[in-house]
Amino acid sequence: MEDADPKPIARKGPIEREDVLAAALKLLGPQRSVSTLSLREVSREAGIAPNSFYRHFRDMDELAVALIGLAGGSLRKVIREARLRVSAGGEVVRPSVEAFMEQLEADEKLLHILLREGTVGSDAFKQAVERELHSFEDELRDDLIRLSQVQWPRAHQPALVAKAITRLVFTMGATAMDQPPQRRREVTDQIVEMVRMIVTGAQALAAGEGKDGD
Amino acid sequence: MEDADPKPIARKGPIEREDVLAAALKLLGPQRSVSTLSLREVSREAGIAPNSFYRHFRDMDELAVALIGLAGGSLRKVIREARLRVSAGGEVVRPSVEAFMEQLEADEKLLHILLREGTVGSDAFKQAVERELHSFEDELRDDLIRLSQVQWPRAHQPALVAKAITRLVFTMGATAMDQPPQRRREVTDQIVEMVRMIVTGAQALAAGEGKDGD
DNA sequence: TGTACATCAGTGAACGCGCGTTCACTGATGTAC
DNA sequence: TGTACATCAGTGAACGCGCGTTCACTGATGTAC
């Protein structure tokens, strides 16, 4: 029955980029950011010799950018999740924020990278993070425009609203991750309220403009 | 006439903590964050032997926290500046945001630290950054309350408004720093608009509550 | 079926480097008598 | 005024360490004939 060595886990094939990425992810945490990971450390965690690392990535920077790709996937999951919840019920803001926060907890390591590390690291890394955030903003902007045709009053500058909401939610989410679960729920409520302020404000400003002209 | 060696700069006394801090600041930039500075590097820049570093700081972490102190001073300067401009004219939001952005450019290195590095680094470091941001929020909240008694409608949850504005302005400011000066002016306009959305939204929500009850 | 060869993920050993930290020291300055 | 001593910022040399990177290699797998 036991036709393999007991210690090493049965491999489904040779080590892949993904295995190395998984090892890197495993090392991340509240105290360890991507930029503090060393090539040797990641290799050790992945169970390969340090020089084998080069078979998969040119250097640690390339690995960092690949991690952003993974994080981007996680982010798209957030969006999908939020859309599902919104289309089901009437409320918009709270279910979306809650979807975000839940994904944040489930996927902790991945979204962390987008949340906290976009401002440090190599140029390539920062640009990759910015690209993901922008794609999120674009999705949100389109959703806002759609909503304003269906059930909401016309919003003032949807692109700007999307940007404000995105940046605010991400920063607040980043600080929430350092808190115990109970405080996180408070932060969720705060975020919901903040987003409502932005949306309400945008609508009020649009209405104010509407009176004058157009 | 020449009564000293020509090479070494005349010292006004022994090397102080401040000189070491200045050396650390000099090394910071868009590519170098506090957490990537090494003890030997800072010592080299300060013109002392590596082991002399310990005469001034227990370790690099203590230096990092001391840097936050400096950045806090810079932040208080922002607040003072903004108050002066606001009390002079009628407008509130734009002059304040502009004061912030100007200070950001003048003081680039110092405010950078608060903007970009609050999410990485040691616990002591992160807490020091959070403390400074909180003090900023408190000041802003008090200003909002004062304004709402004098010239503005009553605002909804001033503490939350202050927090939303602070976090948003800081994140946006951080991304602006990577941009050329011209783009920064665009970002300034965006921030002004975002802050107006928040303030207007808070007022609208307060008015809505007022209708129902109290 | 057998043989010769190419490919290529992974390896062990070694390199030079910058790091944080330690040690016993120097030499200027201040203080006590 | 002179002498002895304490203090303490700064020093040069050395340590062991983990790092990124290189080299020539191994050995499994696939392919051509």
Short mmCIF file of C-alpha atoms (C1' of nucleotides) in Angstrom, two decimals:
data_model
loop_
_atom_site.label_atom_id
_atom_site.label_comp_id
_atom_site.label_asym_id
_atom_site.label_seq_id
_atom_site.Cartn_x
_atom_site.Cartn_y
_atom_site.Cartn_z
CA MET A 1 0.00 0.00 0.00
CA GLU A 2 2.77 2.41 0.88
CA ASP A 3 4.57 2.74 -2.38
CA ALA A 4 6.31 6.07 -1.66
CA ASP A 5 8.66 7.52 0.94
CA PRO A 6 6.64 8.59 3.94
CA LYS A 7 8.19 12.03 4.51
CA PRO A 8 7.96 13.98 1.27
CA ILE A 9 4.46 14.81 0.21
CA ALA A 10 3.47 13.11 -3.01
CA ARG A 11 4.14 15.54 -5.81
CA LYS A 12 1.71 15.85 -8.65
CA GLY A 13 4.64 16.63 -10.87
CA PRO A 14 7.68 18.89 -10.88
CA ILE A 15 7.76 22.05 -8.82
CA GLU A 16 6.03 24.89 -10.58
CA ARG A 17 5.99 28.65 -10.35
CA GLU A 18 2.81 28.30 -8.38
CA ASP A 19 4.51 26.20 -5.72
CA VAL A 20 7.13 28.87 -5.23
CA LEU A 21 4.44 31.54 -5.08
CA ALA A 22 2.56 29.51 -2.50
CA ALA A 23 5.71 29.24 -0.40
CA ALA A 24 6.17 33.00 -0.55
CA LEU A 25 2.57 33.57 0.47
CA LYS A 26 3.00 31.23 3.41
CA LEU A 27 5.80 33.40 4.74
CA LEU A 28 3.83 36.63 4.57
CA GLY A 29 2.05 37.94 7.60
CA PRO A 30 1.49 41.03 9.71
CA GLN A 31 5.22 41.19 10.41
CA ARG A 32 6.57 40.13 7.04
CA SER A 33 6.02 42.15 3.93
CA VAL A 34 6.89 41.11 0.41
CA SER A 35 9.88 43.41 0.29
CA THR A 36 11.49 41.73 3.29
CA LEU A 37 11.34 38.22 1.85
CA SER A 38 14.66 36.80 0.74
CA LEU A 39 15.27 34.51 -2.18
CA ARG A 40 16.84 31.89 0.09
CA GLU A 41 13.96 32.03 2.51
CA VAL A 42 11.36 31.46 -0.17
CA SER A 43 13.42 28.66 -1.70
CA ARG A 44 13.76 27.01 1.70
CA GLU A 45 10.01 27.19 2.24
CA ALA A 46 9.39 25.79 -1.23
CA GLY A 47 11.79 22.92 -0.56
CA ILE A 48 14.21 23.70 -3.35
CA ALA A 49 17.85 24.76 -3.43
CA PRO A 50 18.42 28.53 -3.55
CA ASN A 51 19.81 28.39 -7.06
CA SER A 52 16.76 26.47 -8.30
CA PHE A 53 14.77 29.62 -7.69
CA TYR A 54 16.17 31.00 -10.93
CA ARG A 55 14.50 28.23 -12.91
CA HIS A 56 11.17 29.92 -12.12
CA PHE A 57 11.80 33.63 -11.68
CA ARG A 58 14.42 36.04 -12.86
CA ASP A 59 14.60 37.52 -9.35
CA MET A 60 12.50 38.33 -6.30
CA ASP A 61 11.04 41.32 -8.04
CA GLU A 62 9.49 39.15 -10.69
CA LEU A 63 8.01 36.97 -7.97
CA ALA A 64 6.59 40.05 -6.24
CA VAL A 65 4.86 41.14 -9.42
CA ALA A 66 3.49 37.61 -9.90
CA LEU A 67 2.05 37.79 -6.38
CA ILE A 68 0.20 40.93 -7.37
CA GLY A 69 -1.37 38.94 -10.17
CA LEU A 70 -2.72 36.46 -7.65
CA ALA A 71 -3.97 39.29 -5.47
CA GLY A 72 -5.73 40.72 -8.48
CA GLY A 73 -7.61 37.46 -8.90
CA SER A 74 -8.70 37.66 -5.29
CA LEU A 75 -9.89 41.18 -5.88
CA ARG A 76 -12.02 40.17 -8.84
CA LYS A 77 -13.59 37.59 -6.57
CA VAL A 78 -14.55 40.41 -4.22
CA ILE A 79 -16.24 42.28 -7.01
CA ARG A 80 -18.17 39.25 -8.23
CA GLU A 81 -19.28 38.47 -4.70
CA ALA A 82 -20.45 42.01 -4.11
CA ARG A 83 -22.44 42.09 -7.34
CA LEU A 84 -24.25 38.90 -6.40
CA ARG A 85 -25.33 40.26 -3.06
CA VAL A 86 -26.41 43.58 -4.44
CA SER A 87 -28.55 42.31 -7.24
CA ALA A 88 -30.37 40.09 -4.74
CA GLY A 89 -31.56 42.79 -2.34
CA GLY A 90 -32.25 46.48 -2.40
CA GLU A 91 -29.37 47.69 -0.29
CA VAL A 92 -26.11 48.40 -2.06
CA VAL A 93 -23.45 49.84 0.16
CA ARG A 94 -23.49 47.57 3.17
CA PRO A 95 -23.53 44.23 1.37
CA SER A 96 -20.68 45.37 -0.85
CA VAL A 97 -18.52 46.54 2.01
CA GLU A 98 -19.27 43.37 3.91
CA ALA A 99 -18.32 41.24 0.94
CA PHE A 100 -15.05 43.10 0.82
CA MET A 101 -14.31 42.66 4.49
CA GLU A 102 -15.17 38.98 4.44
CA GLN A 103 -12.96 38.33 1.49
CA LEU A 104 -10.26 40.27 3.28
CA GLU A 105 -10.42 37.87 6.20
CA ALA A 106 -10.72 34.72 4.16
CA ASP A 107 -7.93 35.56 1.81
CA GLU A 108 -5.93 37.47 4.27
CA LYS A 109 -2.47 37.20 2.81
CA LEU A 110 -3.44 37.97 -0.75
CA LEU A 111 -5.45 41.12 -0.30
CA HIS A 112 -2.95 42.30 2.27
CA ILE A 113 -0.44 42.69 -0.46
CA LEU A 114 -2.64 45.07 -2.38
CA LEU A 115 -3.68 46.93 0.75
CA ARG A 116 -0.44 47.59 2.51
CA GLU A 117 2.44 47.27 0.18
CA GLY A 118 1.47 49.43 -2.73
CA THR A 119 3.58 52.29 -1.45
CA VAL A 120 6.89 50.54 -0.85
CA GLY A 121 9.04 48.39 -3.08
CA SER A 122 10.33 48.51 -6.62
CA ASP A 123 8.76 50.58 -9.34
CA ALA A 124 7.57 47.49 -11.17
CA PHE A 125 5.85 46.32 -8.01
CA LYS A 126 4.18 49.65 -7.28
CA GLN A 127 2.96 49.92 -10.85
CA ALA A 128 1.47 46.43 -10.72
CA VAL A 129 -0.44 47.35 -7.58
CA GLU A 130 -1.66 50.59 -9.09
CA ARG A 131 -2.90 48.73 -12.15
CA GLU A 132 -5.03 46.41 -10.02
CA LEU A 133 -6.47 49.29 -8.02
CA HIS A 134 -7.33 51.10 -11.22
CA SER A 135 -9.16 48.12 -12.60
CA PHE A 136 -11.15 48.00 -9.40
CA GLU A 137 -12.00 51.68 -9.71
CA ASP A 138 -13.15 51.21 -13.29
CA GLU A 139 -15.47 48.36 -12.38
CA LEU A 140 -16.89 50.37 -9.53
CA ARG A 141 -17.41 53.41 -11.73
CA ASP A 142 -19.37 51.37 -14.26
CA ASP A 143 -21.49 49.93 -11.48
CA LEU A 144 -22.22 53.39 -10.16
CA ILE A 145 -23.29 54.61 -13.58
CA ARG A 146 -25.53 51.57 -14.02
CA LEU A 147 -27.09 52.05 -10.62
CA SER A 148 -27.75 55.71 -11.25
CA GLN A 149 -29.77 54.74 -14.33
CA VAL A 150 -31.86 52.21 -12.48
CA GLN A 151 -32.56 53.28 -8.95
CA TRP A 152 -30.31 56.07 -7.75
CA PRO A 153 -30.29 59.78 -8.46
CA ARG A 154 -27.65 60.89 -10.92
CA ALA A 155 -24.26 60.98 -9.23
CA HIS A 156 -21.71 63.72 -9.52
CA GLN A 157 -18.53 62.58 -11.33
CA PRO A 158 -18.83 58.81 -11.02
CA ALA A 159 -15.13 58.20 -11.78
CA LEU A 160 -14.09 60.40 -8.91
CA VAL A 161 -16.63 58.81 -6.59
CA ALA A 162 -15.29 55.39 -7.52
CA LYS A 163 -11.74 56.49 -6.82
CA ALA A 164 -12.60 58.02 -3.47
CA ILE A 165 -14.51 54.93 -2.38
CA THR A 166 -11.79 52.55 -3.54
CA ARG A 167 -8.94 54.34 -1.83
CA LEU A 168 -10.87 54.87 1.35
CA VAL A 169 -12.10 51.30 1.59
CA PHE A 170 -8.62 49.95 0.96
CA THR A 171 -6.88 52.14 3.52
CA MET A 172 -9.50 51.47 6.14
CA GLY A 173 -9.36 47.78 5.35
CA ALA A 174 -5.59 47.78 5.80
CA THR A 175 -5.82 49.25 9.28
CA ALA A 176 -8.66 46.88 10.17
CA MET A 177 -6.44 43.87 9.54
CA ASP A 178 -4.29 44.69 12.55
CA GLN A 179 -7.31 44.69 14.83
CA PRO A 180 -9.07 41.88 16.68
CA PRO A 181 -12.22 40.54 14.96
CA GLN A 182 -14.59 42.51 17.14
CA ARG A 183 -12.96 45.85 16.29
CA ARG A 184 -13.08 44.81 12.65
CA ARG A 185 -16.84 44.79 12.79
CA GLU A 186 -16.79 48.34 14.11
CA VAL A 187 -14.50 49.33 11.29
CA THR A 188 -16.89 47.72 8.82
CA ASP A 189 -19.68 49.92 10.15
CA GLN A 190 -17.47 52.97 9.88
CA ILE A 191 -16.60 52.17 6.29
CA VAL A 192 -20.26 51.70 5.39
CA GLU A 193 -21.06 55.07 6.84
CA MET A 194 -18.14 56.75 5.08
CA VAL A 195 -19.13 55.33 1.72
CA ARG A 196 -22.67 56.55 2.27
CA MET A 197 -21.35 60.02 2.95
CA ILE A 198 -19.45 60.01 -0.32
CA VAL A 199 -22.37 58.69 -2.36
CA THR A 200 -24.89 61.03 -0.72
CA GLY A 201 -22.54 63.95 -1.15
CA ALA A 202 -22.03 63.18 -4.82
CA GLN A 203 -25.77 63.03 -5.37
CA ALA A 204 -26.36 66.29 -3.50
CA LEU A 205 -23.70 68.04 -5.54
CA ALA A 206 -25.21 66.70 -8.76
CA ALA A 207 -28.64 67.94 -7.72
CA GLY A 208 -27.19 71.36 -6.86
CA GLU A 209 -25.66 71.60 -10.31
CA GLY A 210 -28.89 70.46 -11.91
CA LYS A 211 -30.73 73.45 -10.45
CA ASP A 212 -28.38 75.99 -12.00
CA GLY A 213 -28.24 74.76 -15.56
CA ASP A 214 -28.43 71.58 -17.64
CA MET B 1 43.63 82.56 8.27
CA GLU B 2 43.19 78.85 7.77
CA ASP B 3 43.32 77.47 11.24
CA ALA B 4 41.51 74.18 10.63
CA ASP B 5 41.78 71.20 8.32
CA PRO B 6 40.09 72.06 5.06
CA LYS B 7 38.17 68.78 4.55
CA PRO B 8 36.02 68.13 7.63
CA ILE B 9 33.21 70.59 8.06
CA ALA B 10 33.52 72.66 11.22
CA ARG B 11 31.36 70.99 13.88
CA LYS B 12 29.31 73.07 16.22
CA GLY B 13 29.91 70.42 18.83
CA PRO B 14 29.69 66.66 19.20
CA ILE B 15 27.43 64.63 16.97
CA GLU B 16 23.89 64.55 18.28
CA ARG B 17 20.85 62.36 17.77
CA GLU B 18 19.60 64.99 15.39
CA ASP B 19 22.62 64.65 13.16
CA VAL B 20 22.02 60.94 12.86
CA LEU B 21 18.35 61.54 12.15
CA ALA B 22 19.29 64.06 9.48
CA ALA B 23 21.60 61.49 7.89
CA ALA B 24 18.78 58.93 7.83
CA LEU B 25 16.42 61.45 6.26
CA LYS B 26 18.97 62.24 3.60
CA LEU B 27 19.00 58.62 2.55
CA LEU B 28 15.23 58.35 2.19
CA GLY B 29 13.56 58.81 -1.16
CA PRO B 30 11.03 57.31 -3.52
CA GLN B 31 13.12 54.14 -3.70
CA ARG B 32 14.32 53.91 -0.11
CA SER B 33 11.91 53.41 2.75
CA VAL B 34 12.77 53.57 6.41
CA SER B 35 12.59 49.83 6.80
CA THR B 36 15.29 49.28 4.17
CA LEU B 37 17.85 51.55 5.81
CA SER B 38 20.73 49.75 7.48
CA LEU B 39 22.52 50.82 10.60
CA ARG B 40 25.84 50.90 8.82
CA GLU B 41 24.45 52.97 5.98
CA VAL B 42 23.05 55.60 8.30
CA SER B 43 26.28 55.68 10.30
CA ARG B 44 28.28 56.10 7.13
CA GLU B 45 26.09 59.00 6.04
CA ALA B 46 26.37 60.58 9.48
CA GLY B 47 30.16 60.27 9.37
CA ILE B 48 30.52 58.04 12.40
CA ALA B 49 31.71 54.48 12.92
CA PRO B 50 28.97 51.83 12.87
CA ASN B 51 29.37 51.06 16.54
CA SER B 52 29.03 54.73 17.46
CA PHE B 53 25.42 54.48 16.36
CA TYR B 54 24.63 52.79 19.64
CA ARG B 55 25.64 55.91 21.58
CA HIS B 56 22.51 57.55 20.19
CA PHE B 57 19.93 54.85 19.56
CA ARG B 58 19.30 51.40 20.92
CA ASP B 59 18.68 50.12 17.38
CA MET B 60 17.25 51.13 14.02
CA ASP B 61 13.75 50.72 15.31
CA GLU B 62 14.27 53.44 17.87
CA LEU B 63 15.58 55.69 15.12
CA ALA B 64 12.52 54.93 12.99
CA VAL B 65 10.21 55.93 15.82
CA ALA B 66 12.20 59.12 16.34
CA LEU B 67 11.72 59.92 12.64
CA ILE B 68 7.99 59.65 13.15
CA GLY B 69 8.32 62.28 15.85
CA LEU B 70 9.90 64.64 13.34
CA ALA B 71 7.19 63.85 10.82
CA GLY B 72 4.60 64.64 13.48
CA GLY B 73 6.10 68.10 13.85
CA SER B 74 5.82 68.58 10.12
CA LEU B 75 2.20 67.52 10.30
CA ARG B 76 1.39 70.06 13.00
CA LYS B 77 2.88 72.67 10.73
CA VAL B 78 0.37 71.59 8.07
CA ILE B 79 -2.50 72.07 10.47
CA ARG B 80 -1.32 75.48 11.62
CA GLU B 81 -0.85 76.60 8.03
CA ALA B 82 -4.31 75.41 7.04
CA ARG B 83 -5.96 77.21 9.98
CA LEU B 84 -4.31 80.48 9.03
CA ARG B 85 -5.58 80.31 5.48
CA VAL B 86 -9.06 79.32 6.45
CA SER B 87 -9.63 81.99 9.06
CA ALA B 88 -8.57 84.60 6.51
CA GLY B 89 -11.10 83.79 3.78
CA GLY B 90 -14.49 82.17 3.46
CA GLU B 91 -13.50 79.02 1.67
CA VAL B 92 -12.45 76.09 3.82
CA VAL B 93 -11.77 72.93 1.88
CA ARG B 94 -9.56 74.08 -0.94
CA PRO B 95 -7.14 76.22 1.07
CA SER B 96 -6.70 73.39 3.57
CA VAL B 97 -6.00 70.76 0.96
CA GLU B 98 -3.62 73.12 -0.81
CA ALA B 99 -1.77 73.80 2.42
CA PHE B 100 -1.40 70.06 2.85
CA MET B 101 -0.11 69.46 -0.66
CA GLU B 102 2.34 72.35 -0.46
CA GLN B 103 3.74 71.14 2.80
CA LEU B 104 3.99 67.71 1.26
CA GLU B 105 6.23 69.03 -1.49
CA ALA B 106 8.32 71.29 0.71
CA ASP B 107 8.94 68.69 3.38
CA GLU B 108 8.88 65.77 1.04
CA LYS B 109 10.90 63.24 3.00
CA LEU B 110 9.22 63.84 6.34
CA LEU B 111 5.57 63.60 5.39
CA HIS B 112 6.39 60.70 3.11
CA ILE B 113 7.16 58.64 6.14
CA LEU B 114 3.69 59.16 7.55
CA LEU B 115 2.04 58.70 4.18
CA ARG B 116 3.59 55.56 2.87
CA GLU B 117 5.21 53.60 5.58
CA GLY B 118 2.48 53.32 8.17
CA THR B 119 1.56 49.85 7.01
CA VAL B 120 4.96 48.15 6.99
CA GLY B 121 7.62 47.84 9.64
CA SER B 122 7.79 46.99 13.30
CA ASP B 123 4.84 47.23 15.64
CA ALA B 124 6.40 50.14 17.50
CA PHE B 125 6.79 51.96 14.21
CA LYS B 126 3.25 51.31 13.03
CA GLN B 127 1.83 52.41 16.37
CA ALA B 128 3.83 55.63 16.28
CA VAL B 129 2.41 56.40 12.84
CA GLU B 130 -1.13 55.59 13.95
CA ARG B 131 -0.74 57.93 16.92
CA GLU B 132 0.19 60.83 14.68
CA LEU B 133 -2.69 60.17 12.31
CA HIS B 134 -5.09 60.02 15.23
CA SER B 135 -3.92 63.34 16.56
CA PHE B 136 -4.54 64.80 13.13
CA GLU B 137 -8.02 63.33 13.08
CA ASP B 138 -8.81 64.79 16.49
CA GLU B 139 -7.71 68.25 15.45
CA LEU B 140 -9.77 68.03 12.30
CA ARG B 141 -12.82 66.79 14.18
CA ASP B 142 -12.65 69.75 16.56
CA ASP B 143 -12.33 72.12 13.66
CA LEU B 144 -15.36 70.58 12.00
CA ILE B 145 -17.43 70.97 15.15
CA ARG B 146 -16.32 74.56 15.50
CA LEU B 147 -17.17 75.31 11.87
CA SER B 148 -20.59 73.74 12.17
CA GLN B 149 -21.38 76.14 15.01
CA VAL B 150 -20.26 79.18 13.09
CA GLN B 151 -21.07 78.89 9.44
CA TRP B 152 -21.87 75.35 8.35
CA PRO B 153 -24.93 73.21 8.80
CA ARG B 154 -24.65 70.60 11.49
CA ALA B 155 -22.53 67.69 10.30
CA HIS B 156 -23.28 64.04 10.70
CA GLN B 157 -20.79 62.28 13.01
CA PRO B 158 -17.90 64.71 12.93
CA ALA B 159 -15.38 62.15 14.23
CA LEU B 160 -16.15 59.82 11.37
CA VAL B 161 -16.02 62.64 8.85
CA ALA B 162 -12.63 63.63 10.20
CA LYS B 163 -11.37 60.09 9.91
CA ALA B 164 -12.64 59.64 6.36
CA ILE B 165 -11.09 62.91 5.25
CA THR B 166 -7.77 62.21 6.95
CA ARG B 167 -7.33 58.75 5.52
CA LEU B 168 -8.45 59.75 2.07
CA VAL B 169 -6.23 62.83 1.91
CA PHE B 170 -3.23 60.85 3.12
CA THR B 171 -3.64 57.99 0.67
CA MET B 172 -4.23 60.30 -2.23
CA GLY B 173 -1.29 62.42 -1.18
CA ALA B 174 0.94 59.37 -1.11
CA THR B 175 0.10 58.42 -4.68
CA ALA B 176 0.52 62.02 -5.78
CA MET B 177 4.12 62.05 -4.65
CA ASP B 178 5.12 59.63 -7.38
CA GLN B 179 3.70 61.90 -10.04
CA PRO B 180 5.21 64.84 -11.92
CA PRO B 181 4.25 68.29 -10.55
CA GLN B 182 1.59 68.88 -13.15
CA ARG B 183 -0.29 65.68 -12.33
CA ARG B 184 -0.04 66.64 -8.68
CA ARG B 185 -2.15 69.69 -9.33
CA GLU B 186 -4.81 67.45 -10.90
CA VAL B 187 -4.68 65.23 -7.85
CA THR B 188 -5.09 68.26 -5.64
CA ASP B 189 -8.30 69.14 -7.49
CA GLN B 190 -9.52 65.58 -7.13
CA ILE B 191 -8.87 65.60 -3.41
CA VAL B 192 -10.72 68.88 -2.99
CA GLU B 193 -13.71 67.44 -4.78
CA MET B 194 -13.62 64.24 -2.74
CA VAL B 195 -13.51 66.11 0.54
CA ARG B 196 -16.45 68.22 -0.57
CA MET B 197 -18.40 65.08 -1.32
CA ILE B 198 -17.76 63.78 2.17
CA VAL B 199 -18.65 67.05 3.88
CA THR B 200 -21.75 67.58 1.76
CA GLY B 201 -22.83 64.00 2.32
CA ALA B 202 -22.40 64.31 6.06
CA GLN B 203 -24.53 67.44 6.10
CA ALA B 204 -27.22 65.87 3.94
CA LEU B 205 -27.36 62.82 6.19
CA ALA B 206 -27.61 65.06 9.27
CA ALA B 207 -30.45 66.98 7.69
CA GLY B 208 -32.23 63.74 6.79
CA GLU B 209 -32.00 62.58 10.40
CA GLY B 210 -33.24 65.94 11.61
CA LYS B 211 -36.48 65.48 9.68
CA ASP B 212 -37.34 62.17 11.37
CA GLY B 213 -36.64 63.04 14.97
CA ASP B 214 -34.35 65.14 17.02
"C1'" DT C 1 13.19 -3.14 -28.98
"C1'" DG C 2 17.59 -0.87 -28.38
"C1'" DT C 3 20.81 2.86 -28.52
"C1'" DA C 4 22.55 7.51 -28.71
"C1'" DC C 5 21.69 12.09 -27.77
"C1'" DA C 6 19.34 16.61 -26.26
"C1'" DT C 7 16.82 18.90 -22.81
"C1'" DC C 8 16.31 20.84 -18.56
"C1'" DA C 9 14.65 21.08 -13.46
"C1'" DG C 10 17.18 20.55 -9.67
"C1'" DT C 11 21.86 20.22 -7.01
"C1'" DG C 12 26.13 21.02 -3.69
"C1'" DA C 13 29.80 23.84 -3.08
"C1'" DA C 14 31.77 27.98 -3.14
"C1'" DC C 15 32.36 33.18 -3.82
"C1'" DG C 16 32.44 37.79 -1.96
"C1'" DC C 17 29.57 41.13 0.47
"C1'" DG C 18 27.20 44.02 3.75
"C1'" DC C 19 25.12 43.33 7.78
"C1'" DG C 20 24.41 43.90 13.29
"C1'" DT C 21 26.95 43.43 17.24
"C1'" DT C 22 30.99 42.81 20.55
"C1'" DC C 23 35.36 43.97 22.43
"C1'" DA C 24 38.98 46.52 24.52
"C1'" DC C 25 40.76 50.93 23.34
"C1'" DT C 26 41.58 56.30 23.08
"C1'" DG C 27 41.51 60.79 24.15
"C1'" DA C 28 39.08 64.95 25.25
"C1'" DT C 29 36.48 67.22 28.99
"C1'" DG C 30 35.00 68.02 33.60
"C1'" DT C 31 35.64 67.56 38.66
"C1'" DA C 32 37.75 66.90 43.44
"C1'" DC C 33 41.21 67.93 46.33
"C1'" DT D 1 48.27 76.00 39.94
"C1'" DG D 2 48.90 71.09 39.74
"C1'" DT D 3 47.57 66.31 40.05
"C1'" DA D 4 44.64 62.30 40.04
"C1'" DC D 5 40.59 60.37 38.62
"C1'" DA D 6 35.81 59.64 36.38
"C1'" DT D 7 33.04 60.14 32.41
"C1'" DC D 8 31.79 59.17 27.95
"C1'" DA D 9 31.45 59.99 22.67
"C1'" DG D 10 33.83 57.93 19.34
"C1'" DT D 11 37.14 54.11 17.44
"C1'" DG D 12 39.37 49.92 14.73
"C1'" DA D 13 39.25 45.27 14.42
"C1'" DA D 14 37.00 41.28 14.49
"C1'" DC D 15 33.01 37.83 14.84
"C1'" DG D 16 29.58 34.96 12.69
"C1'" DC D 17 25.61 35.19 9.61
"C1'" DG D 18 22.42 35.16 5.80
"C1'" DC D 19 22.40 36.95 1.60
"C1'" DG D 20 22.36 36.78 -3.98
"C1'" DT D 21 24.74 34.69 -7.47
"C1'" DT D 22 28.02 31.52 -10.12
"C1'" DC D 23 29.81 27.17 -11.42
"C1'" DA D 24 30.10 22.58 -13.15
"C1'" DC D 25 27.34 18.64 -12.07
"C1'" DT D 26 23.39 14.92 -12.08
"C1'" DG D 27 19.84 12.29 -13.48
"C1'" DA D 28 15.24 11.80 -15.18
"C1'" DT D 29 12.43 12.30 -19.41
"C1'" DG D 30 11.61 12.69 -24.22
"C1'" DT D 31 13.03 11.98 -29.06
"C1'" DA D 32 15.38 10.26 -33.43
"C1'" DC D 33 16.85 6.59 -35.83
#
